[in-house]
Amino acid sequence: KLSGFDAKVKSTVLPGSGLSSSAAFEVLIGRILNGLFANNAVSAIEIAQIGQYAENVYFGKPSGLLDQTASSVGTFVTIDFKDTANPVIKKVDFDFAKSGYSLCIVDTHGNHSDLTDDYAAVRGEMEAVAKAMGKNVLREVEYEEFFQSLDVLKEKVNDRALLRAFHFFGENERVDKAVSSLENNDFDSFKQAITESGYSSFLYNQNVYSPKNPTEQKLSLALCISEKLLKGKGAWRVHGGGFAGTIQAFVPNDMLDTYKETINRVFGDGSCHVLIIRPVGGARVID
């Protein structure tokens, strides 16, 4: 039985910056409703799915389930979305606090709230490639079959769609590499996977700046600075859906002050945020 309720919300999540602020808010409301009216019977996964539905149907943003699941479940996780109704979630046992690195989120002060069509194009073009192969999504397509069909596909979809498909196939492999690296406590290999992912995002997925405004490239600038400071030492890549907003960087602790100082000098005080990996996701806290 539902009724109204009063809620006071305070947040340090940067809005419209690629930090999954909408997903975090959806999970927050889901947890409130769950606690007040459902006796906490709704699972973290169901709350994530409800949040995604709200964003897709009522906000009109065709997001996947990743952000909501990460917000709702928390900690290091790997998620298999083959069956989106029943995603397979596995927690990764890794103590980031002992890695010798800090996770920095750089706010470049570009807002992505009006870039929904750019995000939709990423998914739409990948699905167009899948449909040209007689499938619904690229998950159902074998890479070798895709590669051998490039000459035919080139006549059916645009060039960017093919590049984004290459990113998709490569990214699945990089995720497996990153997870395996953490499980084996091999942080150097993890950093390599993250950096390779970032290059692929820039070159092939092309979600670092909007083609509608090619001279505004704050994310590109932040990635360039990070490369100059961290190459051979840390890792960096675009964060969230991209096009504007934030990048992430894994910075050696002995370089953290230098990295923060440089970023804040270029993008403004408070632009570099040092985050922790929450061991829990959406939670009910009782005094």
PDB file of C-alpha atoms in Angstrom:
ATOM      1  CA  LYS A   1       0.000   0.000   0.000  1.00  0.00           C
ATOM      2  CA  LEU A   2       1.494   3.285  -1.127  1.00  0.00           C
ATOM      3  CA  SER A   3       1.151   6.742   0.381  1.00  0.00           C
ATOM      4  CA  GLY A   4       2.950  10.034   0.184  1.00  0.00           C
ATOM      5  CA  PHE A   5       6.127  10.768   2.101  1.00  0.00           C
ATOM      6  CA  ASP A   6       8.464  13.655   2.835  1.00  0.00           C
ATOM      7  CA  ALA A   7      12.146  13.248   2.017  1.00  0.00           C
ATOM      8  CA  LYS A   8      15.143  15.507   2.512  1.00  0.00           C
ATOM      9  CA  VAL A   9      17.953  14.717   0.073  1.00  0.00           C
ATOM     10  CA  LYS A  10      21.583  15.810   0.248  1.00  0.00           C
ATOM     11  CA  SER A  11      24.074  14.719  -2.386  1.00  0.00           C
ATOM     12  CA  THR A  12      27.673  15.290  -3.390  1.00  0.00           C
ATOM     13  CA  VAL A  13      27.200  13.522  -6.743  1.00  0.00           C
ATOM     14  CA  LEU A  14      27.910  15.956  -9.570  1.00  0.00           C
ATOM     15  CA  PRO A  15      24.739  16.297 -11.697  1.00  0.00           C
ATOM     16  CA  GLY A  16      24.890  15.938 -15.465  1.00  0.00           C
ATOM     17  CA  SER A  17      28.572  14.998 -15.452  1.00  0.00           C
ATOM     18  CA  GLY A  18      28.677  11.290 -16.267  1.00  0.00           C
ATOM     19  CA  LEU A  19      28.790  10.151 -12.627  1.00  0.00           C
ATOM     20  CA  SER A  20      25.496   8.261 -12.851  1.00  0.00           C
ATOM     21  CA  SER A  21      23.640  10.889 -10.844  1.00  0.00           C
ATOM     22  CA  SER A  22      20.298   9.865 -12.332  1.00  0.00           C
ATOM     23  CA  ALA A  23      20.919   6.198 -11.540  1.00  0.00           C
ATOM     24  CA  ALA A  24      21.948   7.062  -7.975  1.00  0.00           C
ATOM     25  CA  PHE A  25      18.751   9.093  -7.500  1.00  0.00           C
ATOM     26  CA  GLU A  26      16.609   6.309  -8.940  1.00  0.00           C
ATOM     27  CA  VAL A  27      18.186   3.797  -6.564  1.00  0.00           C
ATOM     28  CA  LEU A  28      17.686   6.204  -3.644  1.00  0.00           C
ATOM     29  CA  ILE A  29      13.970   6.543  -4.374  1.00  0.00           C
ATOM     30  CA  GLY A  30      13.727   2.795  -4.900  1.00  0.00           C
ATOM     31  CA  ARG A  31      15.292   2.142  -1.488  1.00  0.00           C
ATOM     32  CA  ILE A  32      12.905   4.618   0.180  1.00  0.00           C
ATOM     33  CA  LEU A  33       9.847   3.004  -1.406  1.00  0.00           C
ATOM     34  CA  ASN A  34      11.208  -0.436  -0.585  1.00  0.00           C
ATOM     35  CA  GLY A  35      11.660   0.446   3.083  1.00  0.00           C
ATOM     36  CA  LEU A  36       8.444   2.373   3.593  1.00  0.00           C
ATOM     37  CA  PHE A  37       5.992   0.270   1.623  1.00  0.00           C
ATOM     38  CA  ALA A  38       7.490  -3.107   0.628  1.00  0.00           C
ATOM     39  CA  ASN A  39       9.076  -4.338   3.865  1.00  0.00           C
ATOM     40  CA  ASN A  40      12.450  -4.295   2.050  1.00  0.00           C
ATOM     41  CA  ALA A  41      11.366  -7.283  -0.034  1.00  0.00           C
ATOM     42  CA  VAL A  42      12.510  -5.840  -3.381  1.00  0.00           C
ATOM     43  CA  SER A  43      16.053  -6.932  -4.317  1.00  0.00           C
ATOM     44  CA  ALA A  44      18.905  -4.618  -5.309  1.00  0.00           C
ATOM     45  CA  ILE A  45      18.675  -5.943  -8.869  1.00  0.00           C
ATOM     46  CA  GLU A  46      14.941  -5.303  -9.094  1.00  0.00           C
ATOM     47  CA  ILE A  47      15.442  -1.750  -7.829  1.00  0.00           C
ATOM     48  CA  ALA A  48      18.055  -1.226 -10.561  1.00  0.00           C
ATOM     49  CA  GLN A  49      15.674  -2.595 -13.210  1.00  0.00           C
ATOM     50  CA  ILE A  50      12.845  -0.346 -12.012  1.00  0.00           C
ATOM     51  CA  GLY A  51      15.210   2.633 -12.113  1.00  0.00           C
ATOM     52  CA  GLN A  52      16.254   1.817 -15.670  1.00  0.00           C
ATOM     53  CA  TYR A  53      12.601   1.507 -16.717  1.00  0.00           C
ATOM     54  CA  ALA A  54      11.830   4.919 -15.223  1.00  0.00           C
ATOM     55  CA  GLU A  55      14.770   6.501 -17.053  1.00  0.00           C
ATOM     56  CA  ASN A  56      13.966   4.817 -20.376  1.00  0.00           C
ATOM     57  CA  VAL A  57      10.203   5.346 -20.387  1.00  0.00           C
ATOM     58  CA  TYR A  58       9.614   8.532 -18.398  1.00  0.00           C
ATOM     59  CA  PHE A  59      12.840  10.457 -18.982  1.00  0.00           C
ATOM     60  CA  GLY A  60      13.406   9.220 -22.523  1.00  0.00           C
ATOM     61  CA  LYS A  61      17.074   8.318 -22.134  1.00  0.00           C
ATOM     62  CA  PRO A  62      17.858   4.853 -23.612  1.00  0.00           C
ATOM     63  CA  SER A  63      20.332   3.868 -20.897  1.00  0.00           C
ATOM     64  CA  GLY A  64      21.338   0.299 -20.252  1.00  0.00           C
ATOM     65  CA  LEU A  65      21.268  -1.345 -16.838  1.00  0.00           C
ATOM     66  CA  LEU A  66      24.910  -0.846 -15.891  1.00  0.00           C
ATOM     67  CA  ASP A  67      24.747   2.430 -13.943  1.00  0.00           C
ATOM     68  CA  GLN A  68      21.671   1.466 -11.949  1.00  0.00           C
ATOM     69  CA  THR A  69      23.124  -1.947 -11.064  1.00  0.00           C
ATOM     70  CA  ALA A  70      26.455  -0.491  -9.983  1.00  0.00           C
ATOM     71  CA  SER A  71      24.673   2.067  -7.790  1.00  0.00           C
ATOM     72  CA  SER A  72      22.278  -0.462  -6.301  1.00  0.00           C
ATOM     73  CA  VAL A  73      24.714  -3.355  -5.694  1.00  0.00           C
ATOM     74  CA  GLY A  74      27.937  -1.465  -4.917  1.00  0.00           C
ATOM     75  CA  THR A  75      31.615  -2.537  -4.590  1.00  0.00           C
ATOM     76  CA  PHE A  76      33.681  -4.011  -7.488  1.00  0.00           C
ATOM     77  CA  VAL A  77      31.335  -6.101  -9.627  1.00  0.00           C
ATOM     78  CA  THR A  78      31.278  -7.692 -13.059  1.00  0.00           C
ATOM     79  CA  ILE A  79      27.895  -7.948 -14.739  1.00  0.00           C
ATOM     80  CA  ASP A  80      26.767 -10.178 -17.596  1.00  0.00           C
ATOM     81  CA  PHE A  81      23.725  -8.689 -19.341  1.00  0.00           C
ATOM     82  CA  LYS A  82      22.992 -11.544 -21.738  1.00  0.00           C
ATOM     83  CA  ASP A  83      19.591 -11.914 -20.035  1.00  0.00           C
ATOM     84  CA  THR A  84      18.714  -8.375 -18.974  1.00  0.00           C
ATOM     85  CA  ALA A  85      15.778  -9.688 -16.947  1.00  0.00           C
ATOM     86  CA  ASN A  86      18.208 -11.793 -14.917  1.00  0.00           C
ATOM     87  CA  PRO A  87      21.690 -10.221 -15.107  1.00  0.00           C
ATOM     88  CA  VAL A  88      24.489 -12.327 -13.675  1.00  0.00           C
ATOM     89  CA  ILE A  89      26.396 -10.294 -11.086  1.00  0.00           C
ATOM     90  CA  LYS A  90      29.676 -11.372  -9.579  1.00  0.00           C
ATOM     91  CA  LYS A  91      31.484  -9.442  -6.889  1.00  0.00           C
ATOM     92  CA  VAL A  92      35.222  -9.101  -7.457  1.00  0.00           C
ATOM     93  CA  ASP A  93      37.361  -9.676  -4.375  1.00  0.00           C
ATOM     94  CA  PHE A  94      39.962  -6.898  -4.505  1.00  0.00           C
ATOM     95  CA  ASP A  95      41.072  -4.486  -1.783  1.00  0.00           C
ATOM     96  CA  PHE A  96      41.615  -1.263  -3.710  1.00  0.00           C
ATOM     97  CA  ALA A  97      42.795   0.559  -0.578  1.00  0.00           C
ATOM     98  CA  LYS A  98      45.960  -1.565  -0.606  1.00  0.00           C
ATOM     99  CA  SER A  99      46.759  -1.003  -4.300  1.00  0.00           C
ATOM    100  CA  GLY A 100      48.885   2.110  -3.805  1.00  0.00           C
ATOM    101  CA  TYR A 101      46.615   4.095  -6.137  1.00  0.00           C
ATOM    102  CA  SER A 102      43.812   6.617  -5.827  1.00  0.00           C
ATOM    103  CA  LEU A 103      40.758   6.767  -8.061  1.00  0.00           C
ATOM    104  CA  CYS A 104      40.289  10.317  -9.302  1.00  0.00           C
ATOM    105  CA  ILE A 105      37.258  11.653 -11.126  1.00  0.00           C
ATOM    106  CA  VAL A 106      37.973  14.824 -13.079  1.00  0.00           C
ATOM    107  CA  ASP A 107      35.025  17.149 -13.585  1.00  0.00           C
ATOM    108  CA  THR A 108      35.731  19.074 -16.788  1.00  0.00           C
ATOM    109  CA  HIS A 109      32.609  21.187 -16.211  1.00  0.00           C
ATOM    110  CA  GLY A 110      30.936  20.157 -19.427  1.00  0.00           C
ATOM    111  CA  ASN A 111      27.276  19.243 -19.035  1.00  0.00           C
ATOM    112  CA  HIS A 112      25.950  16.165 -20.829  1.00  0.00           C
ATOM    113  CA  SER A 113      22.284  16.597 -19.933  1.00  0.00           C
ATOM    114  CA  ASP A 114      21.378  17.755 -23.476  1.00  0.00           C
ATOM    115  CA  LEU A 115      23.300  15.012 -25.296  1.00  0.00           C
ATOM    116  CA  THR A 116      20.714  12.243 -25.156  1.00  0.00           C
ATOM    117  CA  ASP A 117      20.682  11.847 -28.945  1.00  0.00           C
ATOM    118  CA  ASP A 118      24.465  11.327 -28.951  1.00  0.00           C
ATOM    119  CA  TYR A 119      24.126   8.512 -26.413  1.00  0.00           C
ATOM    120  CA  ALA A 120      21.196   7.008 -28.303  1.00  0.00           C
ATOM    121  CA  ALA A 121      23.256   6.960 -31.509  1.00  0.00           C
ATOM    122  CA  VAL A 122      25.906   4.726 -29.893  1.00  0.00           C
ATOM    123  CA  ARG A 123      23.383   2.046 -29.062  1.00  0.00           C
ATOM    124  CA  GLY A 124      21.390   2.565 -32.242  1.00  0.00           C
ATOM    125  CA  GLU A 125      24.406   2.180 -34.528  1.00  0.00           C
ATOM    126  CA  MET A 126      25.645  -0.948 -32.768  1.00  0.00           C
ATOM    127  CA  GLU A 127      22.177  -2.472 -33.046  1.00  0.00           C
ATOM    128  CA  ALA A 128      22.070  -1.489 -36.730  1.00  0.00           C
ATOM    129  CA  VAL A 129      25.202  -3.576 -37.311  1.00  0.00           C
ATOM    130  CA  ALA A 130      23.632  -6.497 -35.459  1.00  0.00           C
ATOM    131  CA  LYS A 131      20.441  -6.249 -37.508  1.00  0.00           C
ATOM    132  CA  ALA A 132      22.478  -6.161 -40.717  1.00  0.00           C
ATOM    133  CA  MET A 133      23.925  -9.475 -39.514  1.00  0.00           C
ATOM    134  CA  GLY A 134      20.448 -10.873 -38.893  1.00  0.00           C
ATOM    135  CA  LYS A 135      20.652 -10.503 -35.112  1.00  0.00           C
ATOM    136  CA  ASN A 136      19.090  -8.199 -32.536  1.00  0.00           C
ATOM    137  CA  VAL A 137      22.230  -7.197 -30.617  1.00  0.00           C
ATOM    138  CA  LEU A 138      25.972  -7.539 -31.173  1.00  0.00           C
ATOM    139  CA  ARG A 139      26.172 -10.003 -28.279  1.00  0.00           C
ATOM    140  CA  GLU A 140      24.597 -12.534 -30.651  1.00  0.00           C
ATOM    141  CA  VAL A 141      27.206 -11.929 -33.392  1.00  0.00           C
ATOM    142  CA  GLU A 142      30.559 -13.710 -33.559  1.00  0.00           C
ATOM    143  CA  TYR A 143      33.505 -11.366 -34.077  1.00  0.00           C
ATOM    144  CA  GLU A 144      35.033 -13.396 -36.919  1.00  0.00           C
ATOM    145  CA  GLU A 145      31.721 -13.441 -38.777  1.00  0.00           C
ATOM    146  CA  PHE A 146      31.486  -9.658 -38.325  1.00  0.00           C
ATOM    147  CA  PHE A 147      35.057  -9.132 -39.530  1.00  0.00           C
ATOM    148  CA  GLN A 148      34.595 -11.304 -42.607  1.00  0.00           C
ATOM    149  CA  SER A 149      31.371  -9.441 -43.468  1.00  0.00           C
ATOM    150  CA  LEU A 150      32.824  -5.916 -43.387  1.00  0.00           C
ATOM    151  CA  ASP A 151      32.580  -5.458 -47.163  1.00  0.00           C
ATOM    152  CA  VAL A 152      28.869  -6.295 -47.108  1.00  0.00           C
ATOM    153  CA  LEU A 153      28.177  -4.365 -43.917  1.00  0.00           C
ATOM    154  CA  LYS A 154      29.847  -1.267 -45.301  1.00  0.00           C
ATOM    155  CA  GLU A 155      27.022  -0.992 -47.837  1.00  0.00           C
ATOM    156  CA  LYS A 156      24.327  -1.349 -45.159  1.00  0.00           C
ATOM    157  CA  VAL A 157      25.483   0.800 -42.215  1.00  0.00           C
ATOM    158  CA  ASN A 158      27.593   3.915 -41.775  1.00  0.00           C
ATOM    159  CA  ASP A 159      31.332   3.817 -41.092  1.00  0.00           C
ATOM    160  CA  ARG A 160      31.013   4.992 -37.498  1.00  0.00           C
ATOM    161  CA  ALA A 161      28.666   2.127 -36.735  1.00  0.00           C
ATOM    162  CA  LEU A 162      31.347  -0.330 -37.829  1.00  0.00           C
ATOM    163  CA  LEU A 163      33.963   1.388 -35.672  1.00  0.00           C
ATOM    164  CA  ARG A 164      31.641   1.276 -32.696  1.00  0.00           C
ATOM    165  CA  ALA A 165      31.061  -2.422 -33.301  1.00  0.00           C
ATOM    166  CA  PHE A 166      34.836  -2.968 -33.213  1.00  0.00           C
ATOM    167  CA  HIS A 167      34.875  -1.170 -29.859  1.00  0.00           C
ATOM    168  CA  PHE A 168      32.107  -3.423 -28.553  1.00  0.00           C
ATOM    169  CA  PHE A 169      33.908  -6.645 -29.383  1.00  0.00           C
ATOM    170  CA  GLY A 170      37.213  -5.396 -28.002  1.00  0.00           C
ATOM    171  CA  GLU A 171      35.632  -4.007 -24.846  1.00  0.00           C
ATOM    172  CA  ASN A 172      34.124  -7.355 -23.900  1.00  0.00           C
ATOM    173  CA  GLU A 173      37.610  -8.870 -23.981  1.00  0.00           C
ATOM    174  CA  ARG A 174      39.087  -5.985 -21.993  1.00  0.00           C
ATOM    175  CA  VAL A 175      36.471  -6.373 -19.266  1.00  0.00           C
ATOM    176  CA  ASP A 176      37.392 -10.039 -18.883  1.00  0.00           C
ATOM    177  CA  LYS A 177      41.066  -9.034 -18.713  1.00  0.00           C
ATOM    178  CA  ALA A 178      40.381  -6.354 -16.102  1.00  0.00           C
ATOM    179  CA  VAL A 179      38.363  -8.706 -13.900  1.00  0.00           C
ATOM    180  CA  SER A 180      40.963 -11.467 -14.170  1.00  0.00           C
ATOM    181  CA  SER A 181      43.708  -8.970 -13.317  1.00  0.00           C
ATOM    182  CA  LEU A 182      41.948  -7.867 -10.132  1.00  0.00           C
ATOM    183  CA  GLU A 183      41.198 -11.440  -9.113  1.00  0.00           C
ATOM    184  CA  ASN A 184      44.908 -12.249  -9.535  1.00  0.00           C
ATOM    185  CA  ASN A 185      45.947  -9.063  -7.708  1.00  0.00           C
ATOM    186  CA  ASP A 186      47.738  -7.858 -10.853  1.00  0.00           C
ATOM    187  CA  PHE A 187      47.040  -4.135 -10.774  1.00  0.00           C
ATOM    188  CA  ASP A 188      49.504  -3.339 -13.560  1.00  0.00           C
ATOM    189  CA  SER A 189      47.541  -5.531 -15.956  1.00  0.00           C
ATOM    190  CA  PHE A 190      44.318  -3.910 -14.747  1.00  0.00           C
ATOM    191  CA  LYS A 191      45.710  -0.443 -15.490  1.00  0.00           C
ATOM    192  CA  GLN A 192      46.681  -1.553 -18.970  1.00  0.00           C
ATOM    193  CA  ALA A 193      43.153  -2.802 -19.656  1.00  0.00           C
ATOM    194  CA  ILE A 194      41.673   0.491 -18.443  1.00  0.00           C
ATOM    195  CA  THR A 195      43.989   2.594 -20.607  1.00  0.00           C
ATOM    196  CA  GLU A 196      43.407   0.416 -23.672  1.00  0.00           C
ATOM    197  CA  SER A 197      39.671   0.772 -23.092  1.00  0.00           C
ATOM    198  CA  GLY A 198      40.046   4.542 -23.026  1.00  0.00           C
ATOM    199  CA  TYR A 199      41.933   4.631 -26.311  1.00  0.00           C
ATOM    200  CA  SER A 200      39.291   2.452 -27.933  1.00  0.00           C
ATOM    201  CA  SER A 201      36.540   4.722 -26.630  1.00  0.00           C
ATOM    202  CA  PHE A 202      38.267   7.742 -28.165  1.00  0.00           C
ATOM    203  CA  LEU A 203      39.206   6.147 -31.500  1.00  0.00           C
ATOM    204  CA  TYR A 204      36.351   3.770 -32.219  1.00  0.00           C
ATOM    205  CA  ASN A 205      33.367   4.423 -29.954  1.00  0.00           C
ATOM    206  CA  GLN A 206      33.963   8.157 -30.453  1.00  0.00           C
ATOM    207  CA  ASN A 207      32.215   9.302 -27.281  1.00  0.00           C
ATOM    208  CA  VAL A 208      34.773  11.790 -25.969  1.00  0.00           C
ATOM    209  CA  TYR A 209      33.226  14.875 -27.571  1.00  0.00           C
ATOM    210  CA  SER A 210      30.005  15.631 -29.377  1.00  0.00           C
ATOM    211  CA  PRO A 211      30.130  15.937 -33.164  1.00  0.00           C
ATOM    212  CA  LYS A 212      27.584  18.714 -32.771  1.00  0.00           C
ATOM    213  CA  ASN A 213      30.238  20.914 -31.146  1.00  0.00           C
ATOM    214  CA  PRO A 214      33.680  19.629 -32.197  1.00  0.00           C
ATOM    215  CA  THR A 215      35.630  22.618 -30.856  1.00  0.00           C
ATOM    216  CA  GLU A 216      34.512  21.955 -27.278  1.00  0.00           C
ATOM    217  CA  GLN A 217      36.751  19.108 -26.151  1.00  0.00           C
ATOM    218  CA  LYS A 218      37.207  19.395 -22.412  1.00  0.00           C
ATOM    219  CA  LEU A 219      37.290  15.612 -21.996  1.00  0.00           C
ATOM    220  CA  SER A 220      39.944  15.313 -24.707  1.00  0.00           C
ATOM    221  CA  LEU A 221      42.054  17.923 -22.933  1.00  0.00           C
ATOM    222  CA  ALA A 222      41.715  16.164 -19.563  1.00  0.00           C
ATOM    223  CA  LEU A 223      42.696  12.842 -21.156  1.00  0.00           C
ATOM    224  CA  CYS A 224      45.704  14.461 -22.853  1.00  0.00           C
ATOM    225  CA  ILE A 225      46.922  16.001 -19.577  1.00  0.00           C
ATOM    226  CA  SER A 226      46.410  12.696 -17.777  1.00  0.00           C
ATOM    227  CA  GLU A 227      48.428  10.858 -20.406  1.00  0.00           C
ATOM    228  CA  LYS A 228      51.295  13.342 -20.079  1.00  0.00           C
ATOM    229  CA  LEU A 229      51.355  12.946 -16.301  1.00  0.00           C
ATOM    230  CA  LEU A 230      50.490   9.259 -15.875  1.00  0.00           C
ATOM    231  CA  LYS A 231      51.866   7.403 -18.907  1.00  0.00           C
ATOM    232  CA  GLY A 232      53.763   4.358 -17.708  1.00  0.00           C
ATOM    233  CA  LYS A 233      52.551   4.952 -14.149  1.00  0.00           C
ATOM    234  CA  GLY A 234      48.758   5.116 -13.959  1.00  0.00           C
ATOM    235  CA  ALA A 235      45.636   4.731 -16.078  1.00  0.00           C
ATOM    236  CA  TRP A 236      43.018   7.047 -17.532  1.00  0.00           C
ATOM    237  CA  ARG A 237      39.866   6.888 -19.632  1.00  0.00           C
ATOM    238  CA  VAL A 238      36.589   8.667 -20.316  1.00  0.00           C
ATOM    239  CA  HIS A 239      34.009   8.044 -17.606  1.00  0.00           C
ATOM    240  CA  GLY A 240      30.313   7.324 -17.936  1.00  0.00           C
ATOM    241  CA  GLY A 241      28.618   7.760 -21.283  1.00  0.00           C
ATOM    242  CA  GLY A 242      31.118  10.382 -22.372  1.00  0.00           C
ATOM    243  CA  PHE A 243      30.703  13.310 -24.797  1.00  0.00           C
ATOM    244  CA  ALA A 244      30.995  15.724 -21.846  1.00  0.00           C
ATOM    245  CA  GLY A 245      31.405  15.527 -18.096  1.00  0.00           C
ATOM    246  CA  THR A 246      34.125  13.486 -16.469  1.00  0.00           C
ATOM    247  CA  ILE A 247      37.134  11.239 -16.911  1.00  0.00           C
ATOM    248  CA  GLN A 248      38.539   8.733 -14.438  1.00  0.00           C
ATOM    249  CA  ALA A 249      42.194   8.249 -13.557  1.00  0.00           C
ATOM    250  CA  PHE A 250      44.035   5.759 -11.378  1.00  0.00           C
ATOM    251  CA  VAL A 251      46.847   7.819  -9.891  1.00  0.00           C
ATOM    252  CA  PRO A 252      49.846   6.518  -7.869  1.00  0.00           C
ATOM    253  CA  ASN A 253      49.491   7.868  -4.339  1.00  0.00           C
ATOM    254  CA  ASP A 254      52.923   9.506  -4.488  1.00  0.00           C
ATOM    255  CA  MET A 255      51.753  11.503  -7.541  1.00  0.00           C
ATOM    256  CA  LEU A 256      48.317  12.410  -6.228  1.00  0.00           C
ATOM    257  CA  ASP A 257      49.152  15.935  -5.069  1.00  0.00           C
ATOM    258  CA  THR A 258      50.825  16.789  -8.391  1.00  0.00           C
ATOM    259  CA  TYR A 259      47.938  15.367 -10.408  1.00  0.00           C
ATOM    260  CA  LYS A 260      45.296  17.197  -8.358  1.00  0.00           C
ATOM    261  CA  GLU A 261      47.214  20.471  -8.493  1.00  0.00           C
ATOM    262  CA  THR A 262      47.548  20.312 -12.286  1.00  0.00           C
ATOM    263  CA  ILE A 263      43.933  19.342 -12.888  1.00  0.00           C
ATOM    264  CA  ASN A 264      42.575  22.002 -10.536  1.00  0.00           C
ATOM    265  CA  ARG A 265      44.792  24.656 -12.119  1.00  0.00           C
ATOM    266  CA  VAL A 266      43.486  23.868 -15.600  1.00  0.00           C
ATOM    267  CA  PHE A 267      39.811  23.126 -14.887  1.00  0.00           C
ATOM    268  CA  GLY A 268      39.272  25.095 -11.676  1.00  0.00           C
ATOM    269  CA  ASP A 269      39.509  24.455  -7.945  1.00  0.00           C
ATOM    270  CA  GLY A 270      37.706  21.329  -6.837  1.00  0.00           C
ATOM    271  CA  SER A 271      37.694  19.729 -10.283  1.00  0.00           C
ATOM    272  CA  CYS A 272      39.649  16.652  -9.161  1.00  0.00           C
ATOM    273  CA  HIS A 273      37.649  14.398  -6.857  1.00  0.00           C
ATOM    274  CA  VAL A 274      39.333  11.514  -5.030  1.00  0.00           C
ATOM    275  CA  LEU A 275      36.771   8.742  -4.545  1.00  0.00           C
ATOM    276  CA  ILE A 276      36.526   5.510  -2.615  1.00  0.00           C
ATOM    277  CA  ILE A 277      34.962   2.261  -3.790  1.00  0.00           C
ATOM    278  CA  ARG A 278      31.836   1.758  -1.669  1.00  0.00           C
ATOM    279  CA  PRO A 279      31.623  -1.746  -0.192  1.00  0.00           C
ATOM    280  CA  VAL A 280      27.818  -1.552  -0.350  1.00  0.00           C
ATOM    281  CA  GLY A 281      25.308  -0.141  -2.801  1.00  0.00           C
ATOM    282  CA  GLY A 282      21.861   1.203  -2.018  1.00  0.00           C
ATOM    283  CA  ALA A 283      21.282   0.766   1.705  1.00  0.00           C
ATOM    284  CA  ARG A 284      18.823   1.600   4.458  1.00  0.00           C
ATOM    285  CA  VAL A 285      20.555   3.248   7.400  1.00  0.00           C
ATOM    286  CA  ILE A 286      18.779   3.220  10.752  1.00  0.00           C
ATOM    287  CA  ASP A 287      19.895   5.449  13.633  1.00  0.00           C
TER     288      ASP A 287
END
